[in-house]
């Protein structure tokens, strides 16, 4: 990328805005365009960044083309991605522009990871389309790649996340999480993508702080797909999730039992239960009804990556564990901004449809930079034949 570069940011919500602010702080001279269906909101964000704004409709291909015209790089933060992601990424590739998003939807990821024609189209256009570069997926992928790189051969990668329960995360995130924690969700097992019921595959994981032991089950998220498909020798890759509080998990599993996470629409039910529930959760009555009464809220987030394989001819396990809080705000913009910085500095050299673990050449460096920026702790353990080094 030469000359004055143009970055088009699709979306003017919190993630898009905070990402744009972080990028502007590093790149004073680039042109930033904020595109959103709400032009007034886009102008407010753009003016603060000394950029420009344009209205666009994520459901209209021609509108997308107009918004991204002349861009060197497009960053997409329009969600939920299972509604808009594929249309946008296909349009950007068709226009021959490099692309980054924070897609956290498993079905979009499966489609992209297996779309050989679209991958070839991106390669023919000599562009990259980096999908899933938020915090999870994104930094979680890079931590997994960091562990993978420490082994000579890696066969199995597990990611387990524990997040403090909250009654609402905002309508879009509520919708995403209901989508991720219902129905059959993909994992990479036995060298191929297979589907299992959300919350199944319960397994105990032990975290360093608080002597925390948790039973954690499968969730639908990109990491369980891309780590297996894109990393050589990996036979099994999975991602599991739970709320820290048991009662929170019971509430969410009851959504499934009662059919409230369903996405079907019919004449007798014009609004999908999941769409209603995502909104209800953020209402005053929803927050009051779904809040936990018996346990004080904690904003701690934890995830653990376990990579198993061989090193120096011996069986070896690498564990990298992360602990953080929400005190520094949403870490997603820091992850996205780090990837945008890598792109603007010419450090993303792969072409085609690529997840974070393939796009970012120095996974450990970028992961550490982001984790340091959001003020979190990282623990590292390497075990060879049960001997801790």
Short mmCIF file of C-alpha atoms in Angstrom, two decimals:
data_model
loop_
_atom_site.label_atom_id
_atom_site.label_comp_id
_atom_site.label_asym_id
_atom_site.label_seq_id
_atom_site.Cartn_x
_atom_site.Cartn_y
_atom_site.Cartn_z
CA UNK A 1 0.00 0.00 0.00
CA UNK A 2 1.63 3.22 -1.13
CA UNK A 3 0.77 6.94 -0.91
CA UNK A 4 -2.00 8.25 1.31
CA UNK A 5 -4.07 5.23 2.18
CA UNK A 6 -7.84 5.14 2.48
CA UNK A 7 -9.50 3.06 5.18
CA UNK A 8 -13.25 2.54 4.99
CA UNK A 9 -14.86 1.45 8.23
CA UNK A 10 -18.28 -0.14 7.87
CA UNK A 11 -20.33 0.65 10.93
CA UNK A 12 -20.47 3.50 13.42
CA UNK A 13 -21.22 1.57 16.59
CA UNK A 14 -18.98 1.17 19.61
CA UNK A 15 -16.56 -1.37 18.10
CA UNK A 16 -16.20 0.53 14.84
CA UNK A 17 -15.77 3.86 16.61
CA UNK A 18 -13.22 2.67 19.16
CA UNK A 19 -11.27 0.80 16.47
CA UNK A 20 -11.19 3.94 14.32
CA UNK A 21 -9.94 6.00 17.26
CA UNK A 22 -7.10 3.56 17.94
CA UNK A 23 -6.10 3.47 14.28
CA UNK A 24 -6.18 7.26 13.97
CA UNK A 25 -3.86 7.55 16.98
CA UNK A 26 -1.26 5.47 15.10
CA UNK A 27 -1.83 6.74 11.56
CA UNK A 28 -2.32 10.49 11.44
CA UNK A 29 -2.22 10.78 7.65
CA UNK A 30 -4.57 8.07 6.41
CA UNK A 31 -8.01 8.89 5.04
CA UNK A 32 -10.75 7.41 7.19
CA UNK A 33 -14.30 7.03 5.90
CA UNK A 34 -17.08 5.99 8.28
CA UNK A 35 -20.00 4.25 6.55
CA UNK A 36 -23.25 3.51 8.36
CA UNK A 37 -26.95 3.30 7.63
CA UNK A 38 -27.32 6.15 10.13
CA UNK A 39 -25.53 8.98 8.30
CA UNK A 40 -25.92 11.40 11.20
CA UNK A 41 -24.16 8.99 13.54
CA UNK A 42 -21.47 8.32 10.92
CA UNK A 43 -20.81 12.06 10.57
CA UNK A 44 -20.39 12.49 14.33
CA UNK A 45 -17.79 9.70 14.43
CA UNK A 46 -16.03 10.90 11.26
CA UNK A 47 -15.83 14.52 12.39
CA UNK A 48 -14.11 13.49 15.61
CA UNK A 49 -11.55 11.58 13.53
CA UNK A 50 -11.09 14.30 10.91
CA UNK A 51 -12.50 11.89 8.38
CA UNK A 52 -15.56 11.72 6.15
CA UNK A 53 -18.87 9.89 6.30
CA UNK A 54 -21.16 8.11 3.88
CA UNK A 55 -24.50 6.35 4.28
CA UNK A 56 -24.68 2.71 3.28
CA UNK A 57 -27.06 -0.21 3.58
CA UNK A 58 -25.39 -3.54 4.47
CA UNK A 59 -28.22 -5.44 2.80
CA UNK A 60 -27.69 -3.72 -0.59
CA UNK A 61 -24.73 -4.78 -2.76
CA UNK A 62 -24.63 -1.57 -4.79
CA UNK A 63 -24.71 0.50 -1.62
CA UNK A 64 -21.74 -1.48 -0.28
CA UNK A 65 -19.84 -0.90 -3.53
CA UNK A 66 -20.44 2.84 -3.35
CA UNK A 67 -19.27 3.02 0.26
CA UNK A 68 -15.99 1.17 -0.32
CA UNK A 69 -15.04 2.75 -3.65
CA UNK A 70 -11.38 3.73 -3.77
CA UNK A 71 -10.48 2.07 -0.47
CA UNK A 72 -7.13 0.43 0.18
CA UNK A 73 -8.57 -1.46 3.14
CA UNK A 74 -12.08 -2.14 4.42
CA UNK A 75 -12.81 -2.90 8.06
CA UNK A 76 -16.26 -4.36 8.66
CA UNK A 77 -17.92 -4.10 12.07
CA UNK A 78 -21.54 -4.52 10.96
CA UNK A 79 -23.28 -7.29 12.84
CA UNK A 80 -24.71 -9.76 13.33
CA UNK A 81 -22.44 -11.35 10.76
CA UNK A 82 -24.72 -14.28 10.04
CA UNK A 83 -27.07 -11.73 8.45
CA UNK A 84 -24.69 -9.38 6.66
CA UNK A 85 -21.18 -10.86 6.70
CA UNK A 86 -21.15 -12.96 3.54
CA UNK A 87 -22.72 -10.30 1.33
CA UNK A 88 -20.20 -7.69 2.44
CA UNK A 89 -17.09 -9.85 2.17
CA UNK A 90 -18.06 -11.14 -1.29
CA UNK A 91 -18.65 -7.59 -2.50
CA UNK A 92 -15.33 -6.34 -1.16
CA UNK A 93 -13.45 -9.19 -2.83
CA UNK A 94 -15.30 -8.56 -6.08
CA UNK A 95 -14.08 -4.96 -5.90
CA UNK A 96 -10.48 -6.14 -5.34
CA UNK A 97 -9.96 -4.52 -1.93
CA UNK A 98 -8.22 -5.89 1.17
CA UNK A 99 -10.61 -6.67 4.01
CA UNK A 100 -10.68 -7.26 7.78
CA UNK A 101 -13.65 -8.01 10.02
CA UNK A 102 -14.52 -9.20 13.52
CA UNK A 103 -16.89 -11.96 12.40
CA UNK A 104 -17.77 -14.16 15.36
CA UNK A 105 -20.41 -16.35 13.73
CA UNK A 106 -19.64 -20.02 13.23
CA UNK A 107 -21.88 -20.58 10.21
CA UNK A 108 -20.33 -17.70 8.27
CA UNK A 109 -16.89 -19.03 9.23
CA UNK A 110 -17.67 -22.55 8.03
CA UNK A 111 -18.92 -21.13 4.75
CA UNK A 112 -15.80 -18.99 4.25
CA UNK A 113 -13.36 -21.69 5.31
CA UNK A 114 -14.81 -24.12 2.76
CA UNK A 115 -15.47 -21.67 -0.11
CA UNK A 116 -12.68 -22.57 -2.50
CA UNK A 117 -14.12 -20.42 -5.31
CA UNK A 118 -14.25 -17.26 -3.20
CA UNK A 119 -10.78 -18.00 -1.82
CA UNK A 120 -9.45 -18.29 -5.37
CA UNK A 121 -11.26 -15.10 -6.39
CA UNK A 122 -9.47 -13.22 -3.61
CA UNK A 123 -6.13 -14.71 -4.64
CA UNK A 124 -6.75 -13.82 -8.28
CA UNK A 125 -7.52 -10.25 -7.20
CA UNK A 126 -4.30 -10.34 -5.10
CA UNK A 127 -6.13 -9.32 -1.94
CA UNK A 128 -6.63 -10.79 1.50
CA UNK A 129 -9.88 -11.15 3.40
CA UNK A 130 -9.05 -11.57 7.08
CA UNK A 131 -12.16 -12.76 8.90
CA UNK A 132 -12.70 -13.10 12.64
CA UNK A 133 -10.12 -10.62 13.94
CA UNK A 134 -11.72 -9.53 17.19
CA UNK A 135 -10.80 -10.70 20.66
CA UNK A 136 -12.61 -14.05 20.46
CA UNK A 137 -12.22 -15.07 17.74
CA UNK A 138 -9.05 -13.18 16.92
CA UNK A 139 -6.66 -12.88 19.83
CA UNK A 140 -7.82 -16.31 21.00
CA UNK A 141 -6.70 -17.67 17.60
CA UNK A 142 -3.35 -15.93 17.92
CA UNK A 143 -2.80 -17.36 21.39
CA UNK A 144 -3.59 -20.79 19.96
CA UNK A 145 -1.12 -20.18 17.12
CA UNK A 146 1.46 -19.02 19.68
CA UNK A 147 1.05 -22.34 21.51
CA UNK A 148 1.08 -24.22 18.19
CA UNK A 149 4.37 -22.57 17.21
CA UNK A 150 6.02 -23.72 20.44
CA UNK A 151 5.51 -27.36 19.48
CA UNK A 152 7.21 -29.23 16.67
CA UNK A 153 3.91 -30.90 15.80
CA UNK A 154 0.47 -30.04 17.18
CA UNK A 155 -2.41 -32.51 17.05
CA UNK A 156 -5.02 -31.09 19.41
CA UNK A 157 -6.05 -27.56 20.37
CA UNK A 158 -8.71 -26.79 22.98
CA UNK A 159 -10.02 -23.37 23.97
CA UNK A 160 -12.20 -22.97 27.06
CA UNK A 161 -13.77 -19.66 28.07
CA UNK A 162 -15.37 -18.62 31.35
CA UNK A 163 -17.17 -15.29 31.46
CA UNK A 164 -19.01 -13.62 34.31
CA UNK A 165 -22.76 -13.75 33.77
CA UNK A 166 -24.62 -10.58 32.88
CA UNK A 167 -28.35 -10.36 32.06
CA UNK A 168 -27.72 -8.41 28.85
CA UNK A 169 -24.80 -7.57 26.58
CA UNK A 170 -26.71 -5.35 24.20
CA UNK A 171 -29.17 -6.53 21.58
CA UNK A 172 -26.63 -7.45 18.87
CA UNK A 173 -24.37 -9.41 21.26
CA UNK A 174 -27.39 -11.05 22.90
CA UNK A 175 -28.50 -12.20 19.44
CA UNK A 176 -25.00 -13.48 18.66
CA UNK A 177 -24.67 -15.40 21.92
CA UNK A 178 -28.11 -16.98 21.57
CA UNK A 179 -27.07 -18.05 18.09
CA UNK A 180 -23.77 -19.48 19.40
CA UNK A 181 -25.29 -21.37 22.32
CA UNK A 182 -28.22 -23.11 20.65
CA UNK A 183 -28.75 -25.86 18.11
CA UNK A 184 -25.89 -27.94 16.71
CA UNK A 185 -22.52 -26.20 16.61
CA UNK A 186 -19.30 -27.11 14.75
CA UNK A 187 -16.05 -28.43 16.15
CA UNK A 188 -13.10 -29.93 14.31
CA UNK A 189 -12.94 -33.58 15.36
CA UNK A 190 -11.05 -36.44 13.75
CA UNK A 191 -9.76 -34.27 10.93
CA UNK A 192 -13.10 -32.83 9.83
CA UNK A 193 -15.83 -30.40 10.83
CA UNK A 194 -18.51 -32.16 12.86
CA UNK A 195 -21.59 -30.84 14.65
CA UNK A 196 -22.59 -31.33 18.28
CA UNK A 197 -25.39 -29.86 20.43
CA UNK A 198 -24.43 -26.59 22.09
CA UNK A 199 -23.55 -27.13 25.77
CA UNK A 200 -22.63 -30.80 25.12
CA UNK A 201 -19.10 -32.22 25.36
CA UNK A 202 -18.83 -31.14 28.99
CA UNK A 203 -15.25 -31.32 30.29
CA UNK A 204 -13.52 -30.05 33.41
CA UNK A 205 -10.92 -27.29 33.07
CA UNK A 206 -8.83 -25.91 35.92
CA UNK A 207 -7.82 -22.24 35.94
CA UNK A 208 -4.96 -20.82 38.01
CA UNK A 209 -6.73 -18.01 39.81
CA UNK A 210 -9.35 -18.73 42.48
CA UNK A 211 -8.56 -22.45 42.14
CA UNK A 212 -11.34 -22.41 39.60
CA UNK A 213 -12.59 -25.74 38.29
CA UNK A 214 -15.37 -25.57 35.75
CA UNK A 215 -17.36 -28.00 33.66
CA UNK A 216 -17.47 -26.41 30.21
CA UNK A 217 -19.36 -27.46 27.07
CA UNK A 218 -19.21 -26.75 23.34
CA UNK A 219 -20.16 -23.41 21.85
CA UNK A 220 -20.58 -22.34 18.25
CA UNK A 221 -17.63 -20.08 17.47
CA UNK A 222 -15.07 -19.72 14.67
CA UNK A 223 -12.02 -20.98 16.56
CA UNK A 224 -13.35 -24.54 16.61
CA UNK A 225 -13.38 -24.46 12.81
CA UNK A 226 -10.41 -22.46 11.55
CA UNK A 227 -7.71 -23.85 13.83
CA UNK A 228 -8.41 -27.34 12.54
CA UNK A 229 -8.86 -26.47 8.89
CA UNK A 230 -5.96 -24.05 8.49
CA UNK A 231 -3.20 -25.35 10.81
CA UNK A 232 -1.17 -28.27 9.53
CA UNK A 233 -1.30 -31.58 11.46
CA UNK A 234 -4.14 -30.50 13.77
CA UNK A 235 -6.66 -33.33 14.07
CA UNK A 236 -8.93 -31.89 16.75
CA UNK A 237 -9.80 -28.27 17.57
CA UNK A 238 -12.61 -27.24 19.88
CA UNK A 239 -14.01 -24.27 21.74
CA UNK A 240 -16.10 -24.42 24.88
CA UNK A 241 -17.90 -21.76 26.89
CA UNK A 242 -19.79 -21.22 30.12
CA UNK A 243 -20.91 -18.45 32.39
CA UNK A 244 -18.95 -18.41 35.63
CA UNK A 245 -22.11 -18.68 37.74
CA UNK A 246 -24.00 -21.99 37.57
CA UNK A 247 -27.36 -20.22 37.69
CA UNK A 248 -26.47 -18.24 34.59
CA UNK A 249 -25.86 -21.45 32.65
CA UNK A 250 -29.14 -22.90 33.89
CA UNK A 251 -31.01 -19.82 32.65
CA UNK A 252 -29.42 -20.00 29.21
CA UNK A 253 -29.96 -23.72 28.81
CA UNK A 254 -33.62 -23.17 29.73
CA UNK A 255 -33.88 -20.80 26.75
CA UNK A 256 -33.12 -23.78 24.52
CA UNK A 257 -35.48 -26.14 26.31
CA UNK A 258 -38.33 -23.62 25.99
CA UNK A 259 -37.65 -22.92 22.31
CA UNK A 260 -36.79 -19.29 22.98
CA UNK A 261 -33.51 -19.46 21.06
CA UNK A 262 -35.23 -20.59 17.84
CA UNK A 263 -34.86 -18.41 14.77
CA UNK A 264 -37.86 -19.66 12.78
CA UNK A 265 -40.54 -17.21 11.64
CA UNK A 266 -44.06 -18.24 10.60
CA UNK A 267 -47.46 -16.68 9.99
CA UNK A 268 -48.47 -17.49 13.52
CA UNK A 269 -45.17 -16.20 14.91
CA UNK A 270 -43.97 -13.27 12.79
CA UNK A 271 -41.06 -12.43 15.11
CA UNK A 272 -38.51 -15.16 15.77
CA UNK A 273 -38.28 -16.09 19.48
CA UNK A 274 -34.55 -15.33 19.44
CA UNK A 275 -35.10 -11.84 18.04
CA UNK A 276 -37.68 -11.11 20.71
CA UNK A 277 -35.52 -12.58 23.49
CA UNK A 278 -32.46 -10.56 22.42
CA UNK A 279 -34.53 -7.40 22.84
CA UNK A 280 -36.31 -8.55 26.00
CA UNK A 281 -32.98 -9.22 27.72
CA UNK A 282 -32.05 -5.55 27.38
CA UNK A 283 -35.37 -4.18 28.65
CA UNK A 284 -35.92 -3.08 32.24
CA UNK A 285 -38.19 -6.05 32.94
CA UNK A 286 -35.75 -8.40 31.22
CA UNK A 287 -32.77 -7.20 33.23
CA UNK A 288 -34.77 -7.45 36.46
CA UNK A 289 -36.04 -10.94 35.61
CA UNK A 290 -32.74 -12.38 34.39
CA UNK A 291 -30.37 -10.89 36.98
CA UNK A 292 -28.88 -13.23 39.55
CA UNK A 293 -29.91 -12.57 43.11
CA UNK A 294 -27.61 -14.81 45.12
CA UNK A 295 -24.17 -13.92 43.86
CA UNK A 296 -22.38 -10.63 43.38
CA UNK A 297 -21.45 -9.91 39.80
CA UNK A 298 -17.83 -10.22 38.76
CA UNK A 299 -16.48 -8.82 35.51
CA UNK A 300 -13.70 -11.36 35.20
CA UNK A 301 -13.10 -13.09 31.88
CA UNK A 302 -10.85 -16.12 31.49
CA UNK A 303 -9.84 -18.35 28.65
CA UNK A 304 -7.39 -21.19 28.39
CA UNK A 305 -5.69 -22.60 25.31
CA UNK A 306 -4.35 -26.15 25.54
CA UNK A 307 -2.19 -27.40 22.66
CA UNK A 308 -1.01 -31.01 22.64
CA UNK A 309 1.58 -32.54 20.35
CA UNK A 310 5.27 -33.33 20.21
CA UNK A 311 8.44 -31.43 20.95
CA UNK A 312 11.95 -32.83 20.59
CA UNK A 313 10.46 -36.27 20.04
CA UNK A 314 8.44 -36.26 23.26
CA UNK A 315 4.76 -35.75 23.99
CA UNK A 316 4.23 -32.18 25.08
CA UNK A 317 1.40 -29.94 26.24
CA UNK A 318 1.46 -26.14 26.13
CA UNK A 319 -1.09 -24.21 28.17
CA UNK A 320 -1.57 -20.47 27.80
CA UNK A 321 -4.15 -18.97 30.12
CA UNK A 322 -5.58 -15.46 30.09
CA UNK A 323 -7.32 -13.52 32.85
CA UNK A 324 -8.85 -10.10 32.44
CA UNK A 325 -11.66 -7.79 33.46
CA UNK A 326 -13.91 -5.37 31.65
CA UNK A 327 -12.28 -2.41 33.42
CA UNK A 328 -10.40 -1.44 30.25
CA UNK A 329 -13.55 -1.75 28.16
CA UNK A 330 -14.23 -4.07 25.24
CA UNK A 331 -10.91 -5.55 24.03
CA UNK A 332 -12.29 -6.22 20.54
CA UNK A 333 -11.31 -2.79 19.11
CA UNK A 334 -7.73 -3.26 20.32
CA UNK A 335 -7.53 -6.57 18.46
CA UNK A 336 -9.08 -5.16 15.30
CA UNK A 337 -6.86 -2.08 15.40
CA UNK A 338 -3.77 -4.28 15.79
CA UNK A 339 -4.71 -6.21 12.64
CA UNK A 340 -5.44 -3.00 10.72
CA UNK A 341 -2.04 -1.70 11.78
CA UNK A 342 -0.39 -4.87 10.53
CA UNK A 343 -2.18 -4.42 7.20
CA UNK A 344 -1.39 -0.74 6.80
CA UNK A 345 2.27 -1.49 7.59
CA UNK A 346 2.35 -4.17 4.90
CA UNK A 347 2.83 -7.07 7.31
CA UNK A 348 -0.11 -9.15 6.08
CA UNK A 349 1.32 -10.91 3.06
CA UNK A 350 -0.98 -13.91 2.60
CA UNK A 351 -3.75 -13.67 0.01
CA UNK A 352 -7.19 -15.21 -0.12
CA UNK A 353 -9.66 -15.96 2.67
CA UNK A 354 -7.58 -16.15 5.83
CA UNK A 355 -8.29 -16.39 9.58
CA UNK A 356 -6.08 -14.60 12.15
CA UNK A 357 -3.77 -17.59 12.71
CA UNK A 358 -2.77 -17.47 9.03
CA UNK A 359 -2.89 -13.70 8.45
CA UNK A 360 -0.71 -12.56 11.37
CA UNK A 361 2.87 -13.67 10.91
CA UNK A 362 3.99 -13.02 14.50
CA UNK A 363 1.13 -14.37 16.56
CA UNK A 364 2.85 -14.15 19.94
CA UNK A 365 3.95 -10.54 19.42
CA UNK A 366 0.53 -9.26 18.37
CA UNK A 367 -1.27 -11.28 21.05
CA UNK A 368 1.03 -9.92 23.75
CA UNK A 369 0.64 -6.36 22.48
CA UNK A 370 -3.14 -6.52 22.65
CA UNK A 371 -3.26 -8.31 26.00
CA UNK A 372 -0.84 -5.75 27.43
CA UNK A 373 -2.91 -2.86 26.07
CA UNK A 374 -6.05 -4.07 27.83
CA UNK A 375 -4.20 -4.80 31.06
CA UNK A 376 -4.63 -8.53 31.41
CA UNK A 377 -2.58 -11.40 32.83
CA UNK A 378 -1.19 -14.30 30.84
CA UNK A 379 0.09 -17.54 32.37
CA UNK A 380 2.26 -19.99 30.47
CA UNK A 381 2.90 -23.65 31.24
CA UNK A 382 4.80 -26.23 29.21
CA UNK A 383 4.63 -29.89 30.19
CA UNK A 384 6.74 -32.67 28.75
CA UNK A 385 5.72 -36.13 29.97
CA UNK A 386 4.15 -34.55 33.07
CA UNK A 387 7.37 -32.72 34.02
CA UNK A 388 6.81 -28.96 34.35
CA UNK A 389 9.64 -26.94 32.83
#
